[in-house]
CSV table of C-alpha atoms in Angstrom, one decimal:
chain,number,residue,atom,x,y,z
A,1,MET,CA,56.2,36.6,47.1
A,2,GLY,CA,54.5,39.8,46.2
A,3,LEU,CA,54.0,42.6,48.7
A,4,LEU,CA,50.2,42.2,48.4
A,5,ASP,CA,49.8,38.4,48.3
A,6,ASN,CA,46.5,37.4,49.9
A,7,LYS,CA,45.3,41.0,49.9
A,8,THR,CA,42.3,42.5,48.1
A,9,ALA,CA,42.2,46.0,46.6
A,10,ILE,CA,39.4,48.2,45.3
A,11,VAL,CA,40.6,50.8,42.8
A,12,THR,CA,37.8,53.3,41.9
A,13,GLY,CA,37.7,54.7,38.4
A,14,SER,CA,40.1,52.0,37.1
A,15,SER,CA,38.8,51.1,33.6
A,16,ARG,CA,41.4,53.5,32.0
A,17,GLY,CA,44.2,55.9,32.7
A,18,ILE,CA,45.8,56.1,36.1
A,19,GLY,CA,43.3,53.8,37.8
A,20,ALA,CA,43.8,51.0,35.3
A,21,GLU,CA,47.6,51.2,35.6
A,22,VAL,CA,47.4,51.2,39.4
A,23,ALA,CA,45.1,48.1,39.3
A,24,LYS,CA,47.6,46.3,37.1
A,25,ILE,CA,50.6,47.2,39.3
A,26,LEU,CA,48.8,46.0,42.5
A,27,ALA,CA,47.7,42.8,40.8
A,28,GLY,CA,51.4,42.3,39.8
A,29,GLU,CA,52.2,42.6,43.5
A,30,GLY,CA,49.8,39.7,44.3
A,31,ALA,CA,46.6,41.6,45.2
A,32,ALA,CA,43.2,40.5,43.9
A,33,VAL,CA,41.7,43.7,42.4
A,34,VAL,CA,38.2,45.0,42.0
A,35,VAL,CA,38.3,47.1,38.8
A,36,ASN,CA,35.6,49.8,38.9
A,37,TYR,CA,34.0,51.5,35.9
A,38,ARG,CA,30.9,53.8,35.6
A,39,GLN,CA,29.8,53.1,32.0
A,40,LYS,CA,32.6,51.6,29.9
A,41,ALA,CA,32.4,47.9,30.6
A,42,PRO,CA,34.6,46.8,27.6
A,43,ARG,CA,37.5,49.0,28.9
A,44,ALA,CA,37.2,47.5,32.4
A,45,ASN,CA,37.0,44.0,31.0
A,46,LYS,CA,40.1,44.6,29.0
A,47,VAL,CA,42.0,45.7,32.2
A,48,VAL,CA,40.8,42.5,33.9
A,49,GLY,CA,41.8,40.4,30.9
A,50,GLU,CA,45.3,41.9,31.0
A,51,ILE,CA,45.6,41.2,34.7
A,52,GLN,CA,44.4,37.6,34.3
A,53,ALA,CA,46.7,37.0,31.3
A,54,ALA,CA,49.6,38.0,33.6
A,55,GLY,CA,48.5,35.5,36.2
A,56,GLY,CA,46.7,37.9,38.4
A,57,ARG,CA,43.2,38.0,39.9
A,58,ALA,CA,40.6,40.7,39.1
A,59,VAL,CA,36.9,41.3,38.5
A,60,ALA,CA,35.2,44.3,36.8
A,61,VAL,CA,32.3,45.9,38.6
A,62,GLY,CA,30.1,48.7,37.1
A,63,ALA,CA,29.2,51.2,39.8
A,64,ASP,CA,28.2,54.8,39.9
A,65,LEU,CA,29.9,56.0,43.1
A,66,THR,CA,27.5,58.9,43.5
A,67,THR,CA,24.8,56.3,44.5
A,68,GLN,CA,24.8,54.2,47.7
A,69,GLU,CA,24.0,51.1,45.5
A,70,GLY,CA,27.1,51.7,43.5
A,71,VAL,CA,29.3,52.1,46.6
A,72,GLN,CA,27.9,49.0,48.2
A,73,SER,CA,28.3,46.9,45.0
A,74,LEU,CA,32.1,47.5,45.0
A,75,VAL,CA,32.5,46.5,48.6
A,76,SER,CA,30.2,43.5,48.2
A,77,ALA,CA,32.2,42.3,45.1
A,78,ALA,CA,35.5,42.4,47.1
A,79,MET,CA,34.1,40.2,49.8
A,80,GLU,CA,32.1,37.9,47.6
A,81,GLU,CA,34.8,37.4,45.0
A,82,PHE,CA,37.9,37.4,47.1
A,83,GLY,CA,36.9,37.2,50.8
A,84,SER,CA,38.7,40.3,52.1
A,85,LEU,CA,39.3,44.0,51.7
A,86,ASN,CA,42.7,45.5,52.6
A,87,VAL,CA,43.3,48.3,50.2
A,88,LEU,CA,41.1,51.1,48.9
A,89,VAL,CA,42.5,53.4,46.2
A,90,LEU,CA,40.2,56.4,45.8
A,91,ASN,CA,41.1,57.4,42.3
A,92,ALA,CA,37.8,58.2,40.6
A,93,SER,CA,37.2,61.9,40.1
A,94,GLY,CA,35.5,64.2,37.7
A,95,GLY,CA,33.4,67.3,37.2
A,96,MET,CA,34.6,68.7,33.9
A,97,GLU,CA,32.4,66.4,31.8
A,98,SER,CA,29.6,68.1,29.9
A,99,GLY,CA,25.9,67.5,30.7
A,100,MET,CA,26.3,66.7,34.4
A,101,GLU,CA,24.2,68.4,37.1
A,102,GLU,CA,25.5,71.5,38.7
A,103,ASP,CA,26.7,69.8,42.0
A,104,TYR,CA,28.1,66.7,40.3
A,105,ALA,CA,31.8,67.6,41.1
A,106,LEU,CA,31.0,67.8,44.8
A,107,LYS,CA,28.9,64.7,44.8
A,108,LEU,CA,31.7,62.7,43.2
A,109,ASN,CA,34.9,64.3,44.6
A,110,ARG,CA,33.7,64.7,48.2
A,111,ASP,CA,30.5,62.9,49.0
A,112,ALA,CA,31.3,59.7,47.1
A,113,GLN,CA,34.8,59.5,48.6
A,114,ILE,CA,33.4,59.6,52.1
A,115,ASN,CA,30.6,57.1,51.3
A,116,MET,CA,33.1,54.7,49.7
A,117,LEU,CA,35.4,54.9,52.7
A,118,ASN,CA,32.5,54.5,55.2
A,119,ALA,CA,31.3,51.4,53.4
A,120,ALA,CA,34.7,49.9,53.2
A,121,VAL,CA,36.1,50.5,56.7
A,122,PRO,CA,33.9,48.0,58.6
A,123,LEU,CA,35.3,45.3,56.4
A,124,MET,CA,39.0,46.3,56.5
A,125,PRO,CA,41.3,44.7,59.1
A,126,GLU,CA,43.9,46.4,61.1
A,127,GLY,CA,46.9,47.3,58.9
A,128,SER,CA,44.7,48.2,55.9
A,129,ARG,CA,45.4,51.3,53.8
A,130,VAL,CA,43.4,53.9,52.0
A,131,VAL,CA,45.0,56.0,49.3
A,132,PHE,CA,43.3,59.2,48.0
A,133,VAL,CA,44.5,60.5,44.6
A,134,THR,CA,44.4,64.2,44.0
A,135,SER,CA,46.2,67.0,42.1
A,136,HIS,CA,48.4,69.9,43.2
A,137,GLN,CA,45.8,72.1,41.5
A,138,ALA,CA,43.3,70.9,44.0
A,139,HIS,CA,45.5,70.3,47.1
A,140,PHE,CA,47.0,73.8,46.9
A,141,VAL,CA,43.8,75.5,45.7
A,142,GLU,CA,43.6,77.8,48.7
A,143,THR,CA,47.0,79.2,48.2
A,144,VAL,CA,47.9,78.8,44.5
A,145,PRO,CA,45.5,80.0,41.8
A,146,THR,CA,44.4,77.4,39.3
A,147,MET,CA,42.8,77.7,35.9
A,148,PRO,CA,39.3,79.1,36.1
A,149,GLU,CA,38.0,76.2,34.1
A,150,TYR,CA,39.3,73.8,36.7
A,151,GLU,CA,38.6,75.7,39.9
A,152,PRO,CA,35.2,74.2,40.7
A,153,VAL,CA,36.6,70.7,40.4
A,154,ALA,CA,39.8,71.6,42.3
A,155,ARG,CA,37.7,73.0,45.2
A,156,SER,CA,35.5,69.9,45.3
A,157,LYS,CA,38.5,67.6,45.4
A,158,ARG,CA,40.1,69.7,48.2
A,159,ALA,CA,36.8,69.4,50.0
A,160,GLY,CA,37.0,65.6,49.5
A,161,GLU,CA,40.5,65.5,50.9
A,162,ASP,CA,39.6,67.7,53.9
A,163,ALA,CA,36.6,65.5,54.6
A,164,LEU,CA,38.7,62.3,54.5
A,165,ARG,CA,41.3,63.8,56.7
A,166,GLY,CA,38.5,64.6,59.2
A,167,LEU,CA,38.1,60.8,59.5
A,168,LEU,CA,41.8,60.2,60.5
A,169,PRO,CA,41.0,59.7,64.2
A,170,ASN,CA,38.3,57.1,63.4
A,171,LEU,CA,40.7,55.3,61.0
A,172,ALA,CA,43.4,55.3,63.7
A,173,GLU,CA,41.1,53.6,66.1
A,174,LYS,CA,40.7,50.7,63.7
A,175,GLY,CA,44.4,50.6,62.7
A,176,ILE,CA,43.7,51.8,59.1
A,177,SER,CA,46.0,54.4,57.5
A,178,LEU,CA,45.2,57.1,55.0
A,179,VAL,CA,47.7,58.4,52.5
A,180,VAL,CA,47.1,61.3,50.0
A,181,VAL,CA,49.0,61.3,46.7
A,182,SER,CA,49.0,64.7,45.0
A,183,GLY,CA,50.3,65.0,41.5
A,184,ASP,CA,51.0,67.8,39.1
A,185,MET,CA,49.0,67.8,35.8
A,186,ILE,CA,49.4,64.4,34.2
A,187,GLU,CA,50.0,63.9,30.5
A,188,GLY,CA,47.3,61.9,28.7
A,189,THR,CA,44.6,62.0,31.4
A,190,VAL,CA,40.9,62.9,30.7
A,191,THR,CA,41.2,65.9,32.9
A,192,ALA,CA,44.2,67.2,31.1
A,193,THR,CA,42.6,66.7,27.8
A,194,LEU,CA,39.4,68.5,28.8
A,195,LEU,CA,41.4,71.4,30.3
A,196,ASP,CA,43.4,71.7,27.1
A,197,ARG,CA,40.2,71.7,25.1
A,198,SER,CA,38.6,74.5,27.2
A,199,ASN,CA,41.9,76.4,27.6
A,200,PRO,CA,44.1,75.6,24.5
A,201,GLY,CA,47.8,75.5,25.3
A,202,ALA,CA,47.2,74.8,29.1
A,203,ILE,CA,49.2,71.5,29.0
A,204,GLU,CA,52.1,73.1,27.1
A,205,ALA,CA,52.1,76.1,29.4
A,206,ARG,CA,52.1,73.9,32.5
A,207,ARG,CA,54.9,71.7,31.1
A,208,ALA,CA,57.0,74.7,30.4
A,209,GLU,CA,56.4,76.0,34.0
A,210,ALA,CA,57.0,72.7,35.7
A,211,GLY,CA,59.9,71.5,33.5
A,212,LYS,CA,58.4,68.0,33.3
A,213,LEU,CA,55.0,66.4,33.5
A,214,TYR,CA,54.6,62.8,34.6
A,215,SER,CA,53.0,60.3,32.3
A,216,VAL,CA,50.0,58.2,33.4
A,217,GLU,CA,52.3,55.2,33.9
A,218,GLU,CA,54.8,57.1,35.9
A,219,PHE,CA,52.2,58.7,38.2
A,220,ALA,CA,50.4,55.4,38.6
A,221,ALA,CA,53.6,53.8,39.8
A,222,GLU,CA,53.9,56.5,42.5
A,223,VAL,CA,50.3,55.9,43.6
A,224,ALA,CA,50.9,52.2,43.8
A,225,LYS,CA,54.0,52.6,45.9
A,226,MET,CA,52.0,54.4,48.5
A,227,VAL,CA,49.8,51.3,49.1
A,228,THR,CA,52.7,49.7,50.9
A,229,ALA,CA,55.0,52.6,51.8
A,230,ASP,CA,56.1,52.9,55.4
A,231,VAL,CA,54.6,56.4,56.1
A,232,GLU,CA,52.5,57.9,58.8
A,233,SER,CA,48.7,58.0,58.4
A,234,GLY,CA,47.8,61.4,57.0
A,235,HIS,CA,51.0,61.6,54.9
A,236,THR,CA,50.9,63.6,51.6
A,237,GLU,CA,53.1,62.2,48.8
A,238,TYR,CA,53.9,64.9,46.3
A,239,VAL,CA,54.6,63.9,42.7
A,240,GLY,CA,56.1,66.4,40.3
A,241,GLY,CA,55.5,70.2,40.2
A,242,ALA,CA,58.5,71.2,42.3
A,243,ASP,CA,57.4,74.9,41.9
A,244,TYR,CA,54.5,74.2,44.2
A,245,PHE,CA,56.7,73.2,47.1
A,246,GLY,CA,57.2,75.7,49.9
A,247,LYS,CA,53.7,77.0,49.4
A,248,SER,CA,51.3,76.2,52.3
A,249,ALA,CA,48.9,73.3,51.7
């Protein structure tokens, strides 16, 4: 028996990186998983193929979360394909990509998170869980300076976290819990790569400062644990970056 047998999970931004690893772990625990991608269908189909080859259930759904149609298509896929929705992992984020409109970071990291939650909640039964994935650089942005290149993204992610926390009373009424997972810079992620490109040596400097940086697989395992962890709604799980602790969040 897996911890998530007969449950359905949506993992946003799960065609690669942390989201893909979380999707695979949850499927291994018995969950049927909606794997979400924005543009890269082959990557998402590969993740689904790996889950199915291991005996799990998954479907890939292309959706731009900054549109209402995109949000709705994910929720609809969970219900139509698997008949339930019990877990929502809000992993998708961005804002450092080139060529996006000026307010794209806020649209994705705040507005889309709220829209996704609001679309999912009416279908989620009591006992369901929402997990929001963020970074220490965003979570602590009010008290700990971050790299200038990342600051707009960090502030938009913190705005997203604050907006989600604002919905805690509504979630409590429905018996749904929200957990935030905040991680230090993660080796091998798109964000880390883009940061290192705009600020060469950033990753090495952070690794030296923190003593260790988590890999994508290690961090994904911590995120997946929070789907079933016995913690209070509103709990923040910190992963890595011990030098941040003791600083107000």
